[in-house]
Coordinates of C-alpha atoms in Angstrom, one line a residue:
M13 CA 49.1 14.8 -22.5
E14 CA 45.8 14.0 -22.1
K15 CA 44.6 12.3 -19.0
R16 CA 43.0 8.7 -19.7
T17 CA 39.9 10.1 -17.0
D18 CA 39.1 13.0 -19.1
K19 CA 37.5 10.6 -21.8
N20 CA 34.2 11.1 -22.6
I21 CA 34.4 6.6 -22.2
Y22 CA 34.8 7.0 -18.5
T23 CA 32.3 9.5 -18.0
I24 CA 30.0 6.7 -19.7
I25 CA 30.9 3.9 -17.3
F26 CA 30.3 6.3 -14.1
A27 CA 27.2 7.0 -15.5
V28 CA 25.8 3.2 -16.1
V29 CA 26.9 1.8 -12.8
M30 CA 25.8 4.7 -10.9
V31 CA 22.4 4.1 -12.7
V32 CA 22.6 0.4 -11.7
V33 CA 23.6 1.0 -8.4
V34 CA 20.8 3.5 -7.3
G35 CA 18.5 1.2 -9.6
S36 CA 19.1 -1.8 -7.4
L37 CA 19.3 0.3 -3.9
L38 CA 15.7 1.2 -4.9
A39 CA 14.2 -2.0 -5.9
F40 CA 15.7 -3.6 -2.5
T41 CA 14.2 -0.7 -0.6
A42 CA 10.5 -1.1 -2.4
S43 CA 10.8 -5.3 -2.1
S44 CA 11.5 -5.0 1.5
L45 CA 8.9 -1.8 2.2
K46 CA 6.3 -3.9 0.5
P47 CA 4.8 -5.9 3.5
A48 CA 4.9 -3.0 5.8
I49 CA 3.1 -0.9 2.6
T50 CA 0.7 -3.5 1.7
E51 CA 0.0 -3.8 5.7
N52 CA -0.6 0.1 6.2
E53 CA -3.3 0.1 3.1
R54 CA -4.9 -2.8 4.9
I55 CA -5.2 -0.9 7.7
E56 CA -6.1 2.0 6.2
K57 CA -8.9 0.3 4.3
Q58 CA -10.7 -1.6 6.6
Q59 CA -10.5 1.7 9.6
N60 CA -12.4 3.7 6.2
I61 CA -15.0 0.6 6.1
L62 CA -15.2 0.2 10.0
Y63 CA -15.7 4.2 10.1
A64 CA -18.3 4.6 7.2
L65 CA -20.1 2.1 9.2
G66 CA -20.4 3.8 12.2
V67 CA -17.8 1.9 13.9
N68 CA -15.0 3.7 15.4
D69 CA -13.9 5.7 19.1
N70 CA -15.1 8.9 18.6
E71 CA -16.1 10.8 21.4
G72 CA -18.4 13.9 21.5
D73 CA -17.9 16.2 18.8
G74 CA -14.2 16.2 18.3
D75 CA -12.1 15.1 15.4
I76 CA -12.6 11.7 13.3
T77 CA -10.9 8.8 16.1
F78 CA -10.4 5.1 13.6
V79 CA -10.6 1.9 15.3
S80 CA -6.9 1.8 16.9
T81 CA -4.6 -0.2 14.4
D82 CA -4.2 -3.0 17.2
K83 CA -8.0 -4.0 17.0
V84 CA -8.8 -3.0 13.3
S85 CA -8.4 -6.4 12.1
E86 CA -11.0 -7.9 14.7
A87 CA -13.4 -5.2 14.9
F88 CA -13.6 -6.1 10.5
K89 CA -13.8 -9.5 11.5
T90 CA -16.5 -8.8 13.5
K91 CA -18.5 -6.2 11.8
V92 CA -18.5 -7.0 8.3
S93 CA -20.6 -10.2 8.2
E94 CA -19.8 -10.3 4.0
Q95 CA -17.1 -9.0 1.6
L96 CA -19.0 -9.0 -2.0
V97 CA -17.7 -8.5 -5.5
L98 CA -20.7 -7.0 -8.2
E99 CA -19.3 -7.1 -12.1
S100 CA -21.1 -4.2 -13.6
K101 CA -20.7 -3.4 -16.9
D102 CA -22.3 -0.3 -18.7
G103 CA -24.7 0.3 -15.8
K104 CA -26.1 -3.6 -16.2
L105 CA -25.0 -5.9 -12.9
L106 CA -23.6 -9.1 -14.6
K107 CA -23.0 -10.8 -11.8
T108 CA -22.3 -11.2 -8.0
M109 CA -19.2 -12.7 -6.3
T110 CA -18.9 -13.9 -3.1
R111 CA -15.5 -13.0 -0.9
Q112 CA -14.4 -16.3 -1.7
E113 CA -15.3 -16.9 -5.0
Y114 CA -13.4 -13.9 -5.7
M115 CA -10.1 -14.7 -3.8
D116 CA -10.1 -18.2 -5.4
A117 CA -10.1 -16.4 -8.7
N118 CA -7.6 -13.6 -8.0
D119 CA -4.5 -15.4 -6.0
G120 CA -6.2 -14.9 -2.4
K121 CA -6.1 -11.2 -2.4
E122 CA -9.2 -9.7 -0.5
P123 CA -12.1 -7.8 -2.0
Y124 CA -11.6 -4.5 0.2
L125 CA -7.6 -4.0 -1.9
I126 CA -10.0 -3.9 -5.4
D127 CA -8.3 -0.5 -7.0
V128 CA -11.1 1.3 -7.6
K129 CA -9.0 4.3 -9.9
K130 CA -8.1 1.1 -11.9
Q131 CA -12.0 -0.1 -12.1
Q132 CA -13.1 3.0 -13.1
A133 CA -10.5 3.3 -16.0
N134 CA -11.4 -0.6 -17.2
A135 CA -15.1 1.2 -17.5
K136 CA -13.8 4.1 -19.3
A137 CA -11.7 1.6 -21.4
G138 CA -15.1 -0.5 -22.4
E139 CA -14.7 -3.2 -19.8
S140 CA -16.7 -4.6 -17.2
R141 CA -15.7 -2.9 -13.3
L142 CA -15.7 -4.6 -10.5
L143 CA -17.6 -2.9 -7.7
P144 CA -17.2 -3.9 -4.0
L145 CA -19.8 -3.9 -1.4
F146 CA -19.2 -4.7 2.3
V147 CA -22.0 -5.7 4.1
G148 CA -22.4 -5.3 8.1
K149 CA -24.1 -4.4 11.0
G150 CA -24.4 -0.4 12.2
E151 CA -24.8 0.5 15.9
S152 CA -28.5 -0.2 15.9
G153 CA -27.8 -3.2 15.0
E154 CA -29.4 -2.5 11.2
T155 CA -27.7 -4.4 8.5
Y156 CA -25.5 -2.0 6.1
Y157 CA -23.5 -1.9 2.9
V158 CA -20.4 0.2 2.5
A159 CA -19.6 1.3 -0.8
P160 CA -16.2 2.4 -2.3
I161 CA -16.4 5.4 -4.3
R162 CA -13.5 7.5 -6.1
G163 CA -13.6 11.3 -7.9
K164 CA -11.7 14.3 -8.7
G165 CA -11.2 17.6 -6.6
L166 CA -10.1 20.8 -7.2
W167 CA -6.5 19.8 -7.0
D168 CA -6.5 16.3 -7.1
A169 CA -8.0 12.2 -6.3
I170 CA -10.8 12.5 -3.8
W171 CA -12.5 9.4 -2.5
G172 CA -14.6 7.5 0.0
Y173 CA -16.6 5.2 1.9
V174 CA -20.6 5.2 1.5
A175 CA -22.7 2.9 3.7
V176 CA -26.3 2.7 3.2
D177 CA -29.3 1.0 4.3
K178 CA -31.4 -1.5 1.7
D179 CA -33.6 1.1 0.9
M180 CA -30.6 3.4 -0.1
V181 CA -30.5 5.6 2.8
V182 CA -27.1 7.0 3.9
R183 CA -26.2 5.6 7.4
G184 CA -22.0 6.4 7.3
T185 CA -19.9 7.8 4.8
F186 CA -16.2 9.0 5.2
F187 CA -14.5 11.1 2.8
D188 CA -10.2 12.2 2.2
H189 CA -8.7 13.6 -0.8
A190 CA -5.2 13.6 -1.5
A191 CA -4.2 17.5 -2.0
E192 CA -7.2 19.4 -1.8
T193 CA -6.6 22.8 0.0
P194 CA -6.3 23.1 3.8
G195 CA -9.0 24.9 5.5
L196 CA -11.6 24.6 2.4
G197 CA -11.8 21.6 0.3
A198 CA -9.6 19.4 2.6
N199 CA -12.6 19.9 5.5
I200 CA -14.8 16.8 3.2
K201 CA -12.9 14.9 5.8
Q202 CA -14.3 17.1 8.7
R203 CA -17.1 14.9 11.2
Y204 CA -19.6 18.3 10.7
F205 CA -19.3 18.1 6.7
M206 CA -19.4 14.0 6.8
D207 CA -22.1 13.6 9.3
D208 CA -24.3 15.9 7.3
F209 CA -25.1 13.2 4.9
Y210 CA -26.4 10.8 7.5
G211 CA -30.2 9.9 6.8
E212 CA -29.6 11.6 3.4
R213 CA -31.5 9.9 0.5
L214 CA -30.0 8.8 -2.7
L215 CA -33.4 7.1 -4.1
T216 CA -36.7 9.4 -4.9
E217 CA -39.9 7.3 -3.6
A218 CA -40.9 6.1 -7.1
G219 CA -37.0 4.7 -6.9
V220 CA -35.5 6.7 -9.4
F221 CA -31.7 7.0 -9.1
K222 CA -30.9 10.8 -7.7
G223 CA -27.8 10.8 -5.5
I224 CA -27.2 14.1 -3.1
T225 CA -25.6 17.4 -4.2
V226 CA -23.4 19.2 -2.2
A227 CA -25.0 22.6 -2.7
K228 CA -24.6 26.4 -1.6
G229 CA -27.7 28.2 -0.6
N230 CA -30.2 25.3 0.6
A231 CA -31.7 27.1 2.7
D232 CA -30.7 24.5 5.2
P233 CA -27.4 24.7 7.3
K234 CA -28.1 22.0 9.2
N235 CA -29.1 19.6 6.7
E236 CA -32.5 18.9 9.2
D237 CA -34.1 18.8 5.6
K238 CA -33.3 14.7 4.7
E239 CA -35.9 14.5 1.6
D240 CA -34.0 17.2 -0.4
Y241 CA -31.0 15.4 -2.1
E242 CA -28.9 18.2 -0.5
V243 CA -26.1 19.2 2.0
D244 CA -24.7 22.2 2.6
A245 CA -22.0 23.1 0.8
L246 CA -18.3 24.0 2.3
A247 CA -17.2 27.6 2.2
G248 CA -14.7 28.4 -0.6
A249 CA -14.8 24.7 -2.1
T250 CA -17.1 24.6 -4.7
I251 CA -15.2 22.6 -6.8
T252 CA -14.4 19.9 -4.3
G253 CA -18.0 19.5 -3.8
D254 CA -19.1 19.5 -6.9
G255 CA -16.6 16.9 -7.2
V256 CA -18.0 14.7 -3.9
S257 CA -21.9 15.5 -5.6
A258 CA -20.2 13.7 -8.8
M259 CA -18.6 10.3 -7.3
I260 CA -21.6 9.5 -5.1
K261 CA -23.8 10.3 -8.8
A262 CA -21.6 8.2 -10.3
D263 CA -20.5 5.1 -8.3
L264 CA -23.0 4.6 -6.4
K265 CA -26.1 4.4 -9.3
L266 CA -23.8 2.0 -10.5
Y267 CA -25.1 -0.1 -6.8
L268 CA -28.9 0.1 -8.1
P269 CA -29.5 -2.8 -9.6
Y270 CA -27.7 -5.0 -6.5
F271 CA -30.3 -3.1 -4.3
E272 CA -33.3 -3.9 -6.9
N273 CA -32.5 -7.4 -6.8
L274 CA -32.2 -7.3 -3.2
K275 CA -35.7 -6.1 -2.7
T276 CA -37.0 -8.6 -4.9
A277 CA -35.3 -11.4 -3.1
N278 CA -37.5 -10.1 0.1

């Protein structure tokens, strides 16, 4: 005699119940962890912006040391004087929003939480793109402007923050990656690589945007020549280096109209 539990209906009911239970548990877990995830995202982005600005706890030539998590909020408020949001389309600057104007239009969301990946997708779809820009003081007291950038490495996404002065000369960088090869492409987040960008120019003397190329065999391994628009490549990481070059040229060029207006205003 066939057992009732052998019927397919019981298998289906069991599967449905398990899906509902597991789904509910996942939804509850995600909801419970959301505040912590949002807080971690805030801390990480503020630390990265401050690092590019030159605000960190580095000592000597050692590893990267960010402003500690318990001090980052106050440091961000003190060192970052303005958060601007530029709206751009087809390389043209449509408008510039202050932090408050942006937050008023976006349910209080801070500009540093703007999703750069999503904005790049908007631009590809023919829509306007929002470009966050953070204004602060470097260690020398000079005003610097920090812009987020994002691109593609060998295996996955790469991203960073670049600080420039009013003439678009690089004054600090921070790079990171999702899955580059350890000891090779992953070295874009090593200090010796990031520090090479300091003093490099993005513009020609005529004011034309040229960017910076991560170049193999540029005959300047110590990166002493700051007018060649190149930094020395990482050994065995050609594709990752090309990705860094590409994201610098593609994303930072979009800020050129702002800096042109800045010079005109001054």
